[in-house]
PDB file of C-alpha atoms in Angstrom:
ATOM      1  CA  UNK A 299      91.210 108.493  76.241  1.00 53.00           C
ATOM      2  CA  UNK A 300      92.195 106.166  79.092  1.00 58.00           C
ATOM      3  CA  UNK A 301      93.001 107.528  82.517  1.00 64.00           C
ATOM      4  CA  UNK A 302      96.170 105.438  82.725  1.00 67.00           C
ATOM      5  CA  UNK A 303      98.446 104.062  80.005  1.00 74.00           C
ATOM      6  CA  UNK A 304      97.514 100.560  78.860  1.00 81.00           C
ATOM      7  CA  UNK A 305      99.753  97.696  77.840  1.00 84.00           C
ATOM      8  CA  UNK A 306      97.975  95.665  75.150  1.00 87.00           C
ATOM      9  CA  UNK A 307      98.410  91.975  74.373  1.00 88.00           C
ATOM     10  CA  UNK A 308     100.415  92.836  71.242  1.00 91.00           C
ATOM     11  CA  UNK A 309     102.737  95.161  73.180  1.00 90.00           C
ATOM     12  CA  UNK A 310     103.334  92.474  75.832  1.00 90.00           C
ATOM     13  CA  UNK A 311     104.008  89.937  73.091  1.00 92.00           C
ATOM     14  CA  UNK A 312     106.461  92.278  71.308  1.00 92.00           C
ATOM     15  CA  UNK A 313     108.326  93.086  74.547  1.00 90.00           C
ATOM     16  CA  UNK A 314     108.714  89.390  75.478  1.00 93.00           C
ATOM     17  CA  UNK A 315     109.927  88.606  71.932  1.00 94.00           C
ATOM     18  CA  UNK A 316     112.491  91.414  72.203  1.00 93.00           C
ATOM     19  CA  UNK A 317     113.726  90.266  75.637  1.00 91.00           C
ATOM     20  CA  UNK A 318     113.876  86.522  74.936  1.00 93.00           C
ATOM     21  CA  UNK A 319     114.698  86.358  71.225  1.00 94.00           C
ATOM     22  CA  UNK A 320     112.007  83.695  70.687  1.00 95.00           C
ATOM     23  CA  UNK A 321     109.596  83.724  67.765  1.00 95.00           C
ATOM     24  CA  UNK A 322     106.445  85.823  67.985  1.00 94.00           C
ATOM     25  CA  UNK A 323     104.212  82.770  67.395  1.00 95.00           C
ATOM     26  CA  UNK A 324     105.808  80.817  70.261  1.00 96.00           C
ATOM     27  CA  UNK A 325     105.585  83.735  72.674  1.00 95.00           C
ATOM     28  CA  UNK A 326     101.975  84.417  71.669  1.00 94.00           C
ATOM     29  CA  UNK A 327     101.034  80.762  72.229  1.00 96.00           C
ATOM     30  CA  UNK A 328     102.671  80.727  75.684  1.00 95.00           C
ATOM     31  CA  UNK A 329     100.973  83.972  76.743  1.00 94.00           C
ATOM     32  CA  UNK A 330      97.565  82.718  75.515  1.00 95.00           C
ATOM     33  CA  UNK A 331      98.018  79.408  77.359  1.00 96.00           C
ATOM     34  CA  UNK A 332      99.042  81.231  80.570  1.00 94.00           C
ATOM     35  CA  UNK A 333      96.021  83.526  80.275  1.00 93.00           C
ATOM     36  CA  UNK A 334      93.676  80.568  79.678  1.00 95.00           C
ATOM     37  CA  UNK A 335      95.017  78.662  82.709  1.00 95.00           C
ATOM     38  CA  UNK A 336      94.525  81.731  84.927  1.00 93.00           C
ATOM     39  CA  UNK A 337      91.007  82.337  83.569  1.00 93.00           C
ATOM     40  CA  UNK A 338      89.960  78.707  84.172  1.00 95.00           C
ATOM     41  CA  UNK A 339      91.351  78.742  87.713  1.00 94.00           C
ATOM     42  CA  UNK A 340      89.620  81.998  88.639  1.00 92.00           C
ATOM     43  CA  UNK A 341      86.255  80.978  87.170  1.00 90.00           C
ATOM     44  CA  UNK A 342      86.459  77.728  89.183  1.00 91.00           C
ATOM     45  CA  UNK A 343      87.135  79.568  92.463  1.00 88.00           C
ATOM     46  CA  UNK A 344      90.876  78.909  92.748  1.00 93.00           C
ATOM     47  CA  UNK A 345      93.245  81.654  93.910  1.00 93.00           C
ATOM     48  CA  UNK A 346      95.959  82.484  91.373  1.00 93.00           C
ATOM     49  CA  UNK A 347      99.385  83.633  92.530  1.00 93.00           C
ATOM     50  CA  UNK A 348     101.354  85.621  89.972  1.00 92.00           C
ATOM     51  CA  UNK A 349     104.891  85.457  91.429  1.00 91.00           C
ATOM     52  CA  UNK A 350     106.322  88.797  92.560  1.00 89.00           C
ATOM     53  CA  UNK A 351     103.232  90.610  91.217  1.00 90.00           C
ATOM     54  CA  UNK A 352      99.966  89.822  93.005  1.00 92.00           C
ATOM     55  CA  UNK A 353      97.478  87.225  94.166  1.00 93.00           C
ATOM     56  CA  UNK A 354      94.091  87.046  92.493  1.00 92.00           C
ATOM     57  CA  UNK A 355      91.747  86.002  95.266  1.00 92.00           C
ATOM     58  CA  UNK A 356      88.104  86.405  96.246  1.00 92.00           C
ATOM     59  CA  UNK A 357      86.116  88.514  98.688  1.00 90.00           C
ATOM     60  CA  UNK A 358      83.067  86.801 100.127  1.00 89.00           C
ATOM     61  CA  UNK A 359      79.678  88.529  99.983  1.00 88.00           C
ATOM     62  CA  UNK A 360      77.435  86.208 102.009  1.00 90.00           C
ATOM     63  CA  UNK A 361      73.724  85.808 101.232  1.00 90.00           C
ATOM     64  CA  UNK A 362      71.321  88.094 103.055  1.00 85.00           C
ATOM     65  CA  UNK A 363      68.022  86.757 104.316  1.00 86.00           C
ATOM     66  CA  UNK A 364      64.661  88.148 103.289  1.00 87.00           C
ATOM     67  CA  UNK A 365      63.014  90.609 105.576  1.00 88.00           C
ATOM     68  CA  UNK A 366      62.232  94.178 106.343  1.00 87.00           C
ATOM     69  CA  UNK A 367      65.001  96.690 106.628  1.00 83.00           C
ATOM     70  CA  UNK A 368      64.843 100.200 108.020  1.00 87.00           C
ATOM     71  CA  UNK A 369      65.982 102.971 105.682  1.00 87.00           C
ATOM     72  CA  UNK A 370      67.230 105.728 107.969  1.00 88.00           C
ATOM     73  CA  UNK A 371      67.473 108.257 105.155  1.00 88.00           C
ATOM     74  CA  UNK A 372      63.833 108.094 104.035  1.00 89.00           C
ATOM     75  CA  UNK A 373      62.550 106.884 107.445  1.00 90.00           C
ATOM     76  CA  UNK A 374      60.681 103.993 105.834  1.00 91.00           C
ATOM     77  CA  UNK A 375      60.731 100.204 105.966  1.00 91.00           C
ATOM     78  CA  UNK A 376      61.514  98.184 102.862  1.00 88.00           C
ATOM     79  CA  UNK A 377      60.999  94.498 102.164  1.00 88.00           C
ATOM     80  CA  UNK A 378      63.801  92.636 100.407  1.00 85.00           C
ATOM     81  CA  UNK A 379      63.604  89.061  99.110  1.00 88.00           C
ATOM     82  CA  UNK A 380      66.376  86.526  99.715  1.00 87.00           C
ATOM     83  CA  UNK A 381      69.596  87.687  98.116  1.00 85.00           C
ATOM     84  CA  UNK A 382      72.126  85.215  96.839  1.00 88.00           C
ATOM     85  CA  UNK A 383      75.705  85.423  98.072  1.00 88.00           C
ATOM     86  CA  UNK A 384      78.613  85.729  95.686  1.00 89.00           C
ATOM     87  CA  UNK A 385      82.367  86.058  95.481  1.00 88.00           C
ATOM     88  CA  UNK A 386      83.988  89.194  94.106  1.00 91.00           C
ATOM     89  CA  UNK A 387      87.463  89.141  92.577  1.00 91.00           C
ATOM     90  CA  UNK A 388      90.051  90.781  94.797  1.00 92.00           C
ATOM     91  CA  UNK A 389      93.633  91.637  93.837  1.00 92.00           C
ATOM     92  CA  UNK A 390      96.270  91.549  96.588  1.00 92.00           C
ATOM     93  CA  UNK A 391      99.460  93.127  95.231  1.00 91.00           C
ATOM     94  CA  UNK A 392     102.889  91.881  96.276  1.00 91.00           C
ATOM     95  CA  UNK A 393     104.590  94.180  98.812  1.00 90.00           C
ATOM     96  CA  UNK A 394     107.381  95.221  96.413  1.00 86.00           C
ATOM     97  CA  UNK A 395     104.786  96.056  93.740  1.00 85.00           C
ATOM     98  CA  UNK A 396     102.825  98.212  96.197  1.00 84.00           C
ATOM     99  CA  UNK A 397     105.962 100.096  97.204  1.00 80.00           C
ATOM    100  CA  UNK A 398     107.033 100.565  93.581  1.00 75.00           C
ATOM    101  CA  UNK A 399     103.644 101.878  92.520  1.00 75.00           C
ATOM    102  CA  UNK A 400     103.519 104.294  95.434  1.00 73.00           C
ATOM    103  CA  UNK A 401     107.078 105.491  94.917  1.00 67.00           C
ATOM    104  CA  UNK A 402     106.775 105.984  91.160  1.00 63.00           C
ATOM    105  CA  UNK A 403     103.278 107.432  90.897  1.00 60.00           C
ATOM    106  CA  UNK A 404     102.425 109.374  94.031  1.00 57.00           C
ATOM    107  CA  UNK A 405     104.956 112.171  94.065  1.00 53.00           C
ATOM    108  CA  UNK A 406     107.650 111.065  91.715  1.00 52.00           C
ATOM    109  CA  UNK A 407     110.794 109.059  92.191  1.00 54.00           C
ATOM    110  CA  UNK A 408     112.868 110.209  95.192  1.00 63.00           C
ATOM    111  CA  UNK A 409     110.940 113.410  95.851  1.00 65.00           C
ATOM    112  CA  UNK A 410     112.512 115.803  98.327  1.00 70.00           C
ATOM    113  CA  UNK A 411     110.672 116.989 101.402  1.00 70.00           C
ATOM    114  CA  UNK A 412     110.155 120.411  99.805  1.00 74.00           C
ATOM    115  CA  UNK A 413     108.701 118.869  96.627  1.00 73.00           C
ATOM    116  CA  UNK A 414     106.342 116.733  98.734  1.00 70.00           C
ATOM    117  CA  UNK A 415     105.167 119.742 100.758  1.00 73.00           C
ATOM    118  CA  UNK A 416     104.576 121.695  97.534  1.00 75.00           C
ATOM    119  CA  UNK A 417     102.594 118.749  96.147  1.00 72.00           C
ATOM    120  CA  UNK A 418     100.426 118.619  99.267  1.00 71.00           C
ATOM    121  CA  UNK A 419      99.783 122.365  99.216  1.00 74.00           C
ATOM    122  CA  UNK A 420      98.893 122.311  95.507  1.00 76.00           C
ATOM    123  CA  UNK A 421      96.805 119.168  95.140  1.00 70.00           C
ATOM    124  CA  UNK A 422      95.552 118.456  98.646  1.00 68.00           C
ATOM    125  CA  UNK A 423      95.091 121.803 100.383  1.00 67.00           C
ATOM    126  CA  UNK A 424      92.643 120.346 102.917  1.00 66.00           C
ATOM    127  CA  UNK A 425      95.200 117.772 104.152  1.00 62.00           C
ATOM    128  CA  UNK A 426      97.074 118.734 107.282  1.00 61.00           C
ATOM    129  CA  UNK A 427     100.848 118.794 107.015  1.00 58.00           C
ATOM    130  CA  UNK A 428     102.353 117.020 110.006  1.00 56.00           C
ATOM    131  CA  UNK A 429     104.822 118.913 112.196  1.00 47.00           C
ATOM    132  CA  UNK A 430     107.535 116.308 111.731  1.00 47.00           C
ATOM    133  CA  UNK A 431     107.516 116.991 107.972  1.00 52.00           C
ATOM    134  CA  UNK A 432     108.367 120.628 108.609  1.00 52.00           C
ATOM    135  CA  UNK A 433     111.268 119.964 111.012  1.00 48.00           C
ATOM    136  CA  UNK A 434     114.837 119.660 109.811  1.00 48.00           C
ATOM    137  CA  UNK A 435     116.275 116.154 109.625  1.00 46.00           C
ATOM    138  CA  UNK A 436     118.876 115.374 112.280  1.00 44.00           C
ATOM    139  CA  UNK A 437     122.054 113.875 110.855  1.00 44.00           C
ATOM    140  CA  UNK A 438     123.125 110.510 112.238  1.00 44.00           C
ATOM    141  CA  UNK A 439     126.471 111.999 113.315  1.00 47.00           C
ATOM    142  CA  UNK A 440     124.872 114.813 115.317  1.00 48.00           C
ATOM    143  CA  UNK A 441     122.798 114.029 118.343  1.00 48.00           C
ATOM    144  CA  UNK A 442     120.527 116.565 119.969  1.00 48.00           C
ATOM    145  CA  UNK A 443     121.272 116.634 123.708  1.00 45.00           C
TER     146      UNK A 443
END
């Protein structure tokens, strides 16, 4: 069983067919072509921007020279040969996507302060609750003088 729900290629295809009214074969061909273009770009080291979703980019892991390195845990020296550098795929989500994911998955949509405090006490008992979370909100019309 997966940790999170998955949206399969067939489900994406069916949803696009339902929303656009186009044939399933046409939608499937467009989705496959889009996927192939993205795959070719990424494998050739080109960043891919998916509008209003994310940017697929790379994180550089430079090569490390050969030599001896001190292992502080075992208090021994180790020799390592030259290690080749590489790029790792990195996903930078769009700001609206980040906010939507946080809002809809962390503590529910439009959680009240009391619900949030209960969530923290239940699932993260070691986390400190800030004083400003416990104070009453001051209405805009009332000013504390």
